[in-house]
Amino acid sequence: MMRFPSTLLPGTPARLGAHWDGMGINFAVFSANAQQVDLCLFDPRDRREIARFHLPEYTDEVWHGYLPDAEPGLLYGFRAFGPYDPVNGHRFNPHKLLIDPYARRLTGPISWSDMQFGYRLHSPRADLSFDRRDSAPYMPRCVVENDAYEWEDDVLPRVPWDRTVIMEAHVKGLTMRREMERNPQPGTFQALGAAEMIAHLHRLGVTTIELLPIQCFAPERYLLERGLTNYWGYNTLAFFVPHAGYLANGSPHELRAAVRRLHKAGIEVVMDVVYNHTCEGSELGPTLCYRGLDNATYYRLVPGNERHLINDTGCGNTLNLSHPRVLQMVLDSLRYWANEFHIDGFRFDLAPVLGREPYGFDPGSGFFDAIIQDPVLSERKLIAEPWDPGPGGYQFGNFPPGFAEWNDRFRDTTRRFWRGDAMQQGEMAARIAGSGDLLDKRGRRPWSSINILTTHDGFTLEDVVSYAGRHNEANKENGQDGHAENYSANWGVEGPSDDPAILDLRGRVQRAMMATLMLSHGTPMLLAGDEFNQTQNGNNNAYCQDNDISWLDWSRADTPAGQVMTEFVARLVALRRAHPSLRATRYMHGRHHPLPDLPDIGWFRRDGSPMGQEQWGEEAFHLLGVRRASMEADSVDITYMLLNPGGNDIHATLPGPAGRWTLLLDTTRPEQAETALDEAAHDVVVPAHGLVLLSVTPDAGDAP
């Protein structure tokens, strides 16, 4: 066992966290209001505390010290001394062992106990009381890491936005029930990087996998007491630490290996990150890290009532990104994942929180300014979830250039359109065109719209066509959680059915919605499992279901219906890749003409005539046709897409230009190959609840 000196050397405040330099370890932790910070060291065998030091120096609000001869693998934690004055926002309690905000590895998960609360949990004085019991027996220890890893020739794929197809997936849910030859540990990064998973992504044409939170998170105590857990992971404990539950052998290198394998296959990895709140909850929550180090700085407090935390997240607390040190922690964390794990991009959960200054949401906030000017982060894919529960929380279309945004307007409109709701044609047209009505400003491109049809939060696509309402009884919240309005329809029977007519109709609507997603301008995002009809049995809020409700049932991929859907999705992605007009790099408004008398986009009625103002407002709407034309190199790509959400087949006249027409896709006949139309053909049948896609090669006189 290492022999420790009596005191620490001064060290440096330059790098926050614990860093090994080959001769010892420097410790540095920020706290503007602490009066003393102690470093506690622990025996790796029995977890008992074996040494304690005062951090000897305090420079620019950073406590720091240096332990000579110490090496990676050392276990440590902090204790912070200062006023316990909740009324004024201070909650220092040195009896509580604290995690380093910059820790890069923990020894294990939280073991919940009353001792982790800074106050007496059942005291009539609530959080004004003070708890003197030591929380160390129930806390994980921080582990000093050496991040050295041999990346060899790893190169970020840097897939262009217009060719990006995203799959949103949960590491455990994606891989838990997938059989693989080399037997990687199911539910871990090992399985994520397995050959079978990469082959499946390639088969679909997915270029980018967006992972639900993989930063270390903690399940809420109340969920565990109800026999549930936080499955999704939107409850971060440590911003620099890979979640231990996804590591087969405990080494962060397992994530690096998975990223490296995915990169070698040309697939990007995007992380869903949660920097809007932490797992410490409200002022009545536990003291695990940030609260104990400097509650008044790390969190936003209610002005004039600093005992209470602002709750713009719905999770009890809101990180104070207006403070430069808190903002620094977030940026340092992002750069750490980008540099040390080669992550290709980030999806920011509840992103308006990150841009909300004390006066409200600001596209020019410190967070956005810092990200956009950063030489590392500005080169990654940046995706915002543009809503939160706070004041002015819906901000779709208001994020700065450089950010893409999840488009819930696309989701809701597509569902309503194909459900047959009235007056949806104008809204559907705007979404197909990349939502330029909301995003085409400041030089933004169509890729700024992340077109979503389904996500982890809500119904799967199979459930959208199988359930009229949510069925969340397994969550033990009396069925009141989750979205009440899903714009879904069961088409005759609530839940599973063996009626061939109902199954046929559901399949038609399902494929039509999927085609709308993949063939619209913007960046399509597929929910993992939708490609083979995954169901959650009507649960639209499976955040606490770490079980068969949420884990993908890969046996469905082997059924005839699952195989048809998988091939259909792959075909849609291939069509999108092959036709530039389906993945425009600039917004189309009908003002640019790739050919004489041929605008880049046009909207048509069933008789082939352009849509007029009166048709956009028709309540008894039946058919929407959109022709798009795009130049690439010296050739023009022209596609014509017709959408029929009604219950009857429609004969539609083809608009110009004259040329050779090819039927590329009929969603009601997913296995039909591309078919050249008769040269004399002037119309096409658009089946009920169906979408057809055609292309035309102009006659020689019209070609460029």
PDB file of C-alpha atoms in Angstrom, residues 2-258:
ATOM      1  CA  MET A   2       1.201   3.488  -0.844  1.00  0.00           C
ATOM      2  CA  ARG A   3       2.647   5.553   2.004  1.00  0.00           C
ATOM      3  CA  PHE A   4       1.084   8.998   2.009  1.00  0.00           C
ATOM      4  CA  PRO A   5       2.788  12.297   2.890  1.00  0.00           C
ATOM      5  CA  SER A   6       1.465  14.360   5.776  1.00  0.00           C
ATOM      6  CA  THR A   7       0.251  17.146   3.495  1.00  0.00           C
ATOM      7  CA  LEU A   8      -0.366  17.723  -0.188  1.00  0.00           C
ATOM      8  CA  LEU A   9       1.827  19.891  -2.379  1.00  0.00           C
ATOM      9  CA  PRO A  10       0.148  23.025  -3.803  1.00  0.00           C
ATOM     10  CA  GLY A  11      -0.450  21.662  -7.291  1.00  0.00           C
ATOM     11  CA  THR A  12      -2.200  23.741  -9.932  1.00  0.00           C
ATOM     12  CA  PRO A  13      -5.771  24.965 -10.566  1.00  0.00           C
ATOM     13  CA  ALA A  14      -5.310  24.826 -14.329  1.00  0.00           C
ATOM     14  CA  ARG A  15      -7.116  21.537 -15.001  1.00  0.00           C
ATOM     15  CA  LEU A  16     -10.173  20.622 -12.988  1.00  0.00           C
ATOM     16  CA  GLY A  17     -10.517  17.021 -11.851  1.00  0.00           C
ATOM     17  CA  ALA A  18      -7.853  14.435 -10.991  1.00  0.00           C
ATOM     18  CA  HIS A  19      -4.994  14.180 -13.490  1.00  0.00           C
ATOM     19  CA  TRP A  20      -1.972  11.896 -13.427  1.00  0.00           C
ATOM     20  CA  ASP A  21       1.198  13.409 -14.919  1.00  0.00           C
ATOM     21  CA  GLY A  22       3.428  10.328 -14.589  1.00  0.00           C
ATOM     22  CA  MET A  23       4.860  11.449 -11.234  1.00  0.00           C
ATOM     23  CA  GLY A  24       1.743  12.046  -9.201  1.00  0.00           C
ATOM     24  CA  ILE A  25      -1.845  13.253  -9.323  1.00  0.00           C
ATOM     25  CA  ASN A  26      -3.123  16.824  -9.321  1.00  0.00           C
ATOM     26  CA  PHE A  27      -6.557  17.427  -7.801  1.00  0.00           C
ATOM     27  CA  ALA A  28      -8.583  20.565  -8.530  1.00  0.00           C
ATOM     28  CA  VAL A  29     -12.235  21.263  -7.788  1.00  0.00           C
ATOM     29  CA  PHE A  30     -14.288  24.427  -8.153  1.00  0.00           C
ATOM     30  CA  SER A  31     -16.312  25.923  -5.304  1.00  0.00           C
ATOM     31  CA  ALA A  32     -16.983  29.636  -4.970  1.00  0.00           C
ATOM     32  CA  ASN A  33     -18.476  29.398  -1.492  1.00  0.00           C
ATOM     33  CA  ALA A  34     -16.728  26.511   0.317  1.00  0.00           C
ATOM     34  CA  GLN A  35     -14.474  27.389   3.230  1.00  0.00           C
ATOM     35  CA  GLN A  36     -12.454  24.158   3.010  1.00  0.00           C
ATOM     36  CA  VAL A  37     -12.399  21.087   0.758  1.00  0.00           C
ATOM     37  CA  ASP A  38     -10.947  17.763   1.869  1.00  0.00           C
ATOM     38  CA  LEU A  39      -9.620  15.009  -0.364  1.00  0.00           C
ATOM     39  CA  CYS A  40     -10.489  11.526   0.949  1.00  0.00           C
ATOM     40  CA  LEU A  41      -8.587   8.441  -0.260  1.00  0.00           C
ATOM     41  CA  PHE A  42      -9.907   4.884   0.004  1.00  0.00           C
ATOM     42  CA  ASP A  43      -8.572   1.344   0.123  1.00  0.00           C
ATOM     43  CA  PRO A  44      -9.549  -0.458  -3.099  1.00  0.00           C
ATOM     44  CA  ARG A  45     -10.043  -3.744  -1.216  1.00  0.00           C
ATOM     45  CA  ASP A  46     -12.542  -2.855   1.491  1.00  0.00           C
ATOM     46  CA  ARG A  47     -13.558   0.716   0.488  1.00  0.00           C
ATOM     47  CA  ARG A  48     -12.573   2.144   3.911  1.00  0.00           C
ATOM     48  CA  GLU A  49     -11.087   5.618   4.106  1.00  0.00           C
ATOM     49  CA  ILE A  50      -7.304   5.439   4.545  1.00  0.00           C
ATOM     50  CA  ALA A  51      -6.214   9.072   4.258  1.00  0.00           C
ATOM     51  CA  ARG A  52      -7.650  12.565   4.305  1.00  0.00           C
ATOM     52  CA  PHE A  53      -6.032  15.837   3.230  1.00  0.00           C
ATOM     53  CA  HIS A  54      -7.066  19.471   3.139  1.00  0.00           C
ATOM     54  CA  LEU A  55      -6.652  20.778  -0.393  1.00  0.00           C
ATOM     55  CA  PRO A  56      -3.947  23.321   0.499  1.00  0.00           C
ATOM     56  CA  GLU A  57      -4.492  26.048  -2.090  1.00  0.00           C
ATOM     57  CA  TYR A  58      -7.437  28.171  -3.218  1.00  0.00           C
ATOM     58  CA  THR A  59      -6.905  30.054  -6.473  1.00  0.00           C
ATOM     59  CA  ASP A  60      -9.614  31.784  -8.514  1.00  0.00           C
ATOM     60  CA  GLU A  61     -12.299  29.831  -6.652  1.00  0.00           C
ATOM     61  CA  VAL A  62     -10.565  26.516  -7.340  1.00  0.00           C
ATOM     62  CA  TRP A  63      -9.311  24.299  -4.502  1.00  0.00           C
ATOM     63  CA  HIS A  64      -6.249  22.289  -5.513  1.00  0.00           C
ATOM     64  CA  GLY A  65      -3.417  20.069  -4.329  1.00  0.00           C
ATOM     65  CA  TYR A  66      -0.883  17.561  -5.627  1.00  0.00           C
ATOM     66  CA  LEU A  67      -0.238  14.012  -4.357  1.00  0.00           C
ATOM     67  CA  PRO A  68       3.261  12.878  -5.434  1.00  0.00           C
ATOM     68  CA  ASP A  69       3.931   9.272  -6.473  1.00  0.00           C
ATOM     69  CA  ALA A  70       0.203   8.478  -6.765  1.00  0.00           C
ATOM     70  CA  GLU A  71      -0.944   6.507  -9.803  1.00  0.00           C
ATOM     71  CA  PRO A  72      -4.081   5.790 -11.838  1.00  0.00           C
ATOM     72  CA  GLY A  73      -6.500   3.507 -10.048  1.00  0.00           C
ATOM     73  CA  LEU A  74      -6.457   5.606  -6.872  1.00  0.00           C
ATOM     74  CA  LEU A  75      -9.921   5.852  -5.240  1.00  0.00           C
ATOM     75  CA  TYR A  76     -11.025   9.234  -3.931  1.00  0.00           C
ATOM     76  CA  GLY A  77     -13.860  11.592  -3.078  1.00  0.00           C
ATOM     77  CA  PHE A  78     -14.344  15.085  -1.637  1.00  0.00           C
ATOM     78  CA  ARG A  79     -15.892  16.640   1.458  1.00  0.00           C
ATOM     79  CA  ALA A  80     -16.771  20.333   1.424  1.00  0.00           C
ATOM     80  CA  PHE A  81     -17.007  22.612   4.461  1.00  0.00           C
ATOM     81  CA  GLY A  82     -19.032  25.792   4.513  1.00  0.00           C
ATOM     82  CA  PRO A  83     -22.310  27.261   5.749  1.00  0.00           C
ATOM     83  CA  TYR A  84     -25.357  25.050   5.983  1.00  0.00           C
ATOM     84  CA  ASP A  85     -27.803  27.856   5.260  1.00  0.00           C
ATOM     85  CA  PRO A  86     -30.571  26.596   2.949  1.00  0.00           C
ATOM     86  CA  VAL A  87     -32.523  29.853   3.168  1.00  0.00           C
ATOM     87  CA  ASN A  88     -29.638  31.555   1.361  1.00  0.00           C
ATOM     88  CA  GLY A  89     -28.940  28.634  -0.953  1.00  0.00           C
ATOM     89  CA  HIS A  90     -25.956  27.084   0.858  1.00  0.00           C
ATOM     90  CA  ARG A  91     -26.070  23.359   1.714  1.00  0.00           C
ATOM     91  CA  PHE A  92     -22.535  22.397   2.746  1.00  0.00           C
ATOM     92  CA  ASN A  93     -22.336  19.245   4.856  1.00  0.00           C
ATOM     93  CA  PRO A  94     -18.871  17.662   5.332  1.00  0.00           C
ATOM     94  CA  HIS A  95     -20.482  14.440   6.548  1.00  0.00           C
ATOM     95  CA  LYS A  96     -21.451  13.721   2.949  1.00  0.00           C
ATOM     96  CA  LEU A  97     -18.864  12.190   0.635  1.00  0.00           C
ATOM     97  CA  LEU A  98     -19.008  13.949  -2.725  1.00  0.00           C
ATOM     98  CA  ILE A  99     -18.256  12.781  -6.240  1.00  0.00           C
ATOM     99  CA  ASP A 100     -15.782  14.867  -8.219  1.00  0.00           C
ATOM    100  CA  PRO A 101     -17.771  16.671 -10.981  1.00  0.00           C
ATOM    101  CA  TYR A 102     -14.854  15.846 -13.292  1.00  0.00           C
ATOM    102  CA  ALA A 103     -14.511  12.190 -12.240  1.00  0.00           C
ATOM    103  CA  ARG A 104     -13.853   9.923 -15.206  1.00  0.00           C
ATOM    104  CA  ARG A 105     -14.748   6.640 -13.576  1.00  0.00           C
ATOM    105  CA  LEU A 106     -16.705   5.449 -10.538  1.00  0.00           C
ATOM    106  CA  THR A 107     -16.388   2.199  -8.611  1.00  0.00           C
ATOM    107  CA  GLY A 108     -20.059   1.351  -8.994  1.00  0.00           C
ATOM    108  CA  PRO A 109     -23.623   2.590  -8.769  1.00  0.00           C
ATOM    109  CA  ILE A 110     -25.296   4.625  -6.048  1.00  0.00           C
ATOM    110  CA  SER A 111     -26.580   2.568  -3.116  1.00  0.00           C
ATOM    111  CA  TRP A 112     -29.502   4.653  -1.900  1.00  0.00           C
ATOM    112  CA  SER A 113     -29.726   5.493   1.811  1.00  0.00           C
ATOM    113  CA  ASP A 114     -31.194   8.179   4.058  1.00  0.00           C
ATOM    114  CA  MET A 115     -27.589   9.076   4.910  1.00  0.00           C
ATOM    115  CA  GLN A 116     -27.072  10.652   1.484  1.00  0.00           C
ATOM    116  CA  PHE A 117     -29.375  13.532   2.350  1.00  0.00           C
ATOM    117  CA  GLY A 118     -27.846  16.633   3.882  1.00  0.00           C
ATOM    118  CA  TYR A 119     -30.805  17.009   6.209  1.00  0.00           C
ATOM    119  CA  ARG A 120     -32.754  14.635   8.450  1.00  0.00           C
ATOM    120  CA  LEU A 121     -35.070  13.063   5.934  1.00  0.00           C
ATOM    121  CA  HIS A 122     -38.079  12.755   8.254  1.00  0.00           C
ATOM    122  CA  SER A 123     -37.491  15.841  10.377  1.00  0.00           C
ATOM    123  CA  PRO A 124     -40.421  18.248  10.818  1.00  0.00           C
ATOM    124  CA  ARG A 125     -37.969  21.000   9.830  1.00  0.00           C
ATOM    125  CA  ALA A 126     -37.375  19.185   6.507  1.00  0.00           C
ATOM    126  CA  ASP A 127     -34.321  20.538   4.664  1.00  0.00           C
ATOM    127  CA  LEU A 128     -33.681  23.153   7.352  1.00  0.00           C
ATOM    128  CA  SER A 129     -32.493  20.340   9.602  1.00  0.00           C
ATOM    129  CA  PHE A 130     -28.933  18.924   9.453  1.00  0.00           C
ATOM    130  CA  ASP A 131     -27.802  15.295   9.150  1.00  0.00           C
ATOM    131  CA  ARG A 132     -24.453  14.346  10.719  1.00  0.00           C
ATOM    132  CA  ARG A 133     -24.320  10.736   9.537  1.00  0.00           C
ATOM    133  CA  ASP A 134     -21.525   9.745   7.147  1.00  0.00           C
ATOM    134  CA  SER A 135     -22.737   8.910   3.642  1.00  0.00           C
ATOM    135  CA  ALA A 136     -19.456   7.312   2.532  1.00  0.00           C
ATOM    136  CA  PRO A 137     -20.573   3.664   3.001  1.00  0.00           C
ATOM    137  CA  TYR A 138     -23.302   4.236   0.410  1.00  0.00           C
ATOM    138  CA  MET A 139     -21.369   6.285  -2.130  1.00  0.00           C
ATOM    139  CA  PRO A 140     -19.270   5.141  -5.097  1.00  0.00           C
ATOM    140  CA  ARG A 141     -15.657   6.222  -5.118  1.00  0.00           C
ATOM    141  CA  CYS A 142     -14.079   8.191  -7.937  1.00  0.00           C
ATOM    142  CA  VAL A 143     -11.271   6.415  -9.764  1.00  0.00           C
ATOM    143  CA  VAL A 144      -8.269   8.234 -11.234  1.00  0.00           C
ATOM    144  CA  GLU A 145      -8.133   7.233 -14.904  1.00  0.00           C
ATOM    145  CA  ASN A 146      -5.426   7.037 -17.524  1.00  0.00           C
ATOM    146  CA  ASP A 147      -7.280   7.686 -20.781  1.00  0.00           C
ATOM    147  CA  ALA A 148      -4.502   6.456 -23.078  1.00  0.00           C
ATOM    148  CA  TYR A 149      -5.961   4.325 -25.889  1.00  0.00           C
ATOM    149  CA  GLU A 150      -4.546   3.176 -29.222  1.00  0.00           C
ATOM    150  CA  TRP A 151      -6.972   4.531 -31.826  1.00  0.00           C
ATOM    151  CA  GLU A 152      -4.598   3.638 -34.684  1.00  0.00           C
ATOM    152  CA  ASP A 153      -6.134   4.885 -37.941  1.00  0.00           C
ATOM    153  CA  ASP A 154      -9.574   5.798 -36.605  1.00  0.00           C
ATOM    154  CA  VAL A 155     -11.166   8.567 -38.669  1.00  0.00           C
ATOM    155  CA  LEU A 156     -14.478  10.288 -38.023  1.00  0.00           C
ATOM    156  CA  PRO A 157     -16.828   9.375 -40.902  1.00  0.00           C
ATOM    157  CA  ARG A 158     -18.071  12.989 -41.192  1.00  0.00           C
ATOM    158  CA  VAL A 159     -21.180  11.956 -43.138  1.00  0.00           C
ATOM    159  CA  PRO A 160     -22.581  15.012 -44.984  1.00  0.00           C
ATOM    160  CA  TRP A 161     -25.842  16.189 -43.473  1.00  0.00           C
ATOM    161  CA  ASP A 162     -27.829  15.686 -46.682  1.00  0.00           C
ATOM    162  CA  ARG A 163     -26.796  12.010 -46.732  1.00  0.00           C
ATOM    163  CA  THR A 164     -27.372  11.440 -43.024  1.00  0.00           C
ATOM    164  CA  VAL A 165     -29.922   8.852 -41.866  1.00  0.00           C
ATOM    165  CA  ILE A 166     -30.141   8.590 -38.084  1.00  0.00           C
ATOM    166  CA  MET A 167     -31.268   5.670 -35.943  1.00  0.00           C
ATOM    167  CA  GLU A 168     -32.136   6.466 -32.334  1.00  0.00           C
ATOM    168  CA  ALA A 169     -31.329   3.527 -30.073  1.00  0.00           C
ATOM    169  CA  HIS A 170     -30.813   2.492 -26.460  1.00  0.00           C
ATOM    170  CA  VAL A 171     -27.577   0.529 -25.918  1.00  0.00           C
ATOM    171  CA  LYS A 172     -29.245  -2.088 -23.751  1.00  0.00           C
ATOM    172  CA  GLY A 173     -32.610  -2.183 -25.493  1.00  0.00           C
ATOM    173  CA  LEU A 174     -31.007  -2.533 -28.916  1.00  0.00           C
ATOM    174  CA  THR A 175     -28.745  -5.438 -28.028  1.00  0.00           C
ATOM    175  CA  MET A 176     -30.224  -7.254 -25.028  1.00  0.00           C
ATOM    176  CA  ARG A 177     -32.213  -9.810 -27.005  1.00  0.00           C
ATOM    177  CA  ARG A 178     -30.047 -10.065 -30.116  1.00  0.00           C
ATOM    178  CA  GLU A 179     -28.225 -13.373 -30.569  1.00  0.00           C
ATOM    179  CA  MET A 180     -24.660 -12.995 -31.834  1.00  0.00           C
ATOM    180  CA  GLU A 181     -22.012 -15.520 -32.774  1.00  0.00           C
ATOM    181  CA  ARG A 182     -19.107 -14.299 -30.650  1.00  0.00           C
ATOM    182  CA  ASN A 183     -21.331 -13.901 -27.579  1.00  0.00           C
ATOM    183  CA  PRO A 184     -20.608 -10.315 -26.571  1.00  0.00           C
ATOM    184  CA  GLN A 185     -22.234  -9.343 -23.284  1.00  0.00           C
ATOM    185  CA  PRO A 186     -25.846  -8.400 -24.163  1.00  0.00           C
ATOM    186  CA  GLY A 187     -26.887  -4.871 -23.327  1.00  0.00           C
ATOM    187  CA  THR A 188     -23.351  -3.442 -23.437  1.00  0.00           C
ATOM    188  CA  PHE A 189     -21.018  -1.512 -25.708  1.00  0.00           C
ATOM    189  CA  GLN A 190     -19.476  -4.867 -26.640  1.00  0.00           C
ATOM    190  CA  ALA A 191     -22.741  -5.884 -28.270  1.00  0.00           C
ATOM    191  CA  LEU A 192     -23.247  -2.443 -29.829  1.00  0.00           C
ATOM    192  CA  GLY A 193     -19.997  -2.831 -31.757  1.00  0.00           C
ATOM    193  CA  ALA A 194     -20.642  -6.452 -32.781  1.00  0.00           C
ATOM    194  CA  ALA A 195     -20.520  -7.448 -36.428  1.00  0.00           C
ATOM    195  CA  GLU A 196     -24.208  -8.402 -36.458  1.00  0.00           C
ATOM    196  CA  MET A 197     -25.281  -4.946 -35.291  1.00  0.00           C
ATOM    197  CA  ILE A 198     -23.082  -3.198 -37.828  1.00  0.00           C
ATOM    198  CA  ALA A 199     -24.406  -5.464 -40.596  1.00  0.00           C
ATOM    199  CA  HIS A 200     -27.981  -4.588 -39.637  1.00  0.00           C
ATOM    200  CA  LEU A 201     -27.249  -0.853 -39.760  1.00  0.00           C
ATOM    201  CA  HIS A 202     -25.567  -1.277 -43.137  1.00  0.00           C
ATOM    202  CA  ARG A 203     -28.485  -3.285 -44.456  1.00  0.00           C
ATOM    203  CA  LEU A 204     -30.843  -0.433 -43.601  1.00  0.00           C
ATOM    204  CA  GLY A 205     -28.521   2.285 -44.862  1.00  0.00           C
ATOM    205  CA  VAL A 206     -28.248   3.989 -41.461  1.00  0.00           C
ATOM    206  CA  THR A 207     -25.284   6.367 -41.356  1.00  0.00           C
ATOM    207  CA  THR A 208     -25.533   7.620 -37.794  1.00  0.00           C
ATOM    208  CA  ILE A 209     -26.608   5.982 -34.548  1.00  0.00           C
ATOM    209  CA  GLU A 210     -27.906   8.304 -31.840  1.00  0.00           C
ATOM    210  CA  LEU A 211     -27.597   6.689 -28.413  1.00  0.00           C
ATOM    211  CA  LEU A 212     -29.845   7.470 -25.471  1.00  0.00           C
ATOM    212  CA  PRO A 213     -27.793   8.705 -22.492  1.00  0.00           C
ATOM    213  CA  ILE A 214     -24.580   6.787 -21.897  1.00  0.00           C
ATOM    214  CA  GLN A 215     -23.153   9.186 -19.307  1.00  0.00           C
ATOM    215  CA  CYS A 216     -23.305   7.781 -15.781  1.00  0.00           C
ATOM    216  CA  PHE A 217     -26.841   8.129 -14.471  1.00  0.00           C
ATOM    217  CA  ALA A 218     -28.658   7.075 -11.307  1.00  0.00           C
ATOM    218  CA  PRO A 219     -32.174   5.650 -10.973  1.00  0.00           C
ATOM    219  CA  GLU A 220     -34.537   7.637  -8.773  1.00  0.00           C
ATOM    220  CA  ARG A 221     -34.987   6.139  -5.338  1.00  0.00           C
ATOM    221  CA  TYR A 222     -38.777   6.213  -5.584  1.00  0.00           C
ATOM    222  CA  LEU A 223     -38.656   4.113  -8.757  1.00  0.00           C
ATOM    223  CA  LEU A 224     -36.501   1.461  -7.127  1.00  0.00           C
ATOM    224  CA  GLU A 225     -38.902   1.299  -4.205  1.00  0.00           C
ATOM    225  CA  ARG A 226     -41.705   0.538  -6.703  1.00  0.00           C
ATOM    226  CA  GLY A 227     -39.714  -2.215  -8.381  1.00  0.00           C
ATOM    227  CA  LEU A 228     -38.872  -0.034 -11.388  1.00  0.00           C
ATOM    228  CA  THR A 229     -35.781   1.848 -12.536  1.00  0.00           C
ATOM    229  CA  ASN A 230     -34.666   4.728 -14.728  1.00  0.00           C
ATOM    230  CA  TYR A 231     -34.173   2.859 -17.996  1.00  0.00           C
ATOM    231  CA  TRP A 232     -33.746   5.740 -20.427  1.00  0.00           C
ATOM    232  CA  GLY A 233     -30.986   7.399 -18.393  1.00  0.00           C
ATOM    233  CA  TYR A 234     -32.037  11.060 -18.365  1.00  0.00           C
ATOM    234  CA  ASN A 235     -30.826  11.488 -14.780  1.00  0.00           C
ATOM    235  CA  THR A 236     -27.107  12.226 -14.933  1.00  0.00           C
ATOM    236  CA  LEU A 237     -24.804  11.730 -11.963  1.00  0.00           C
ATOM    237  CA  ALA A 238     -21.376  12.209 -13.575  1.00  0.00           C
ATOM    238  CA  PHE A 239     -20.861  14.034 -16.870  1.00  0.00           C
ATOM    239  CA  PHE A 240     -17.471  12.511 -17.746  1.00  0.00           C
ATOM    240  CA  VAL A 241     -18.172   8.872 -16.860  1.00  0.00           C
ATOM    241  CA  PRO A 242     -19.515   6.144 -19.200  1.00  0.00           C
ATOM    242  CA  HIS A 243     -22.466   4.409 -17.585  1.00  0.00           C
ATOM    243  CA  ALA A 244     -21.159   1.296 -15.820  1.00  0.00           C
ATOM    244  CA  GLY A 245     -24.252  -0.738 -16.720  1.00  0.00           C
ATOM    245  CA  TYR A 246     -23.163  -0.699 -20.365  1.00  0.00           C
ATOM    246  CA  LEU A 247     -19.624  -1.940 -19.641  1.00  0.00           C
ATOM    247  CA  ALA A 248     -19.146  -5.718 -19.702  1.00  0.00           C
ATOM    248  CA  ASN A 249     -15.836  -5.663 -17.848  1.00  0.00           C
ATOM    249  CA  GLY A 250     -15.851  -2.199 -16.311  1.00  0.00           C
ATOM    250  CA  SER A 251     -13.375  -0.553 -18.694  1.00  0.00           C
ATOM    251  CA  PRO A 252     -14.287   2.649 -20.582  1.00  0.00           C
ATOM    252  CA  HIS A 253     -12.172   1.269 -23.408  1.00  0.00           C
ATOM    253  CA  GLU A 254     -15.157  -0.929 -24.320  1.00  0.00           C
ATOM    254  CA  LEU A 255     -16.976   2.183 -25.536  1.00  0.00           C
ATOM    255  CA  ARG A 256     -13.889   3.310 -27.437  1.00  0.00           C
ATOM    256  CA  ALA A 257     -13.667  -0.082 -29.135  1.00  0.00           C
ATOM    257  CA  ALA A 258     -17.346   0.074 -30.152  1.00  0.00           C
TER     258      ALA A 258
END
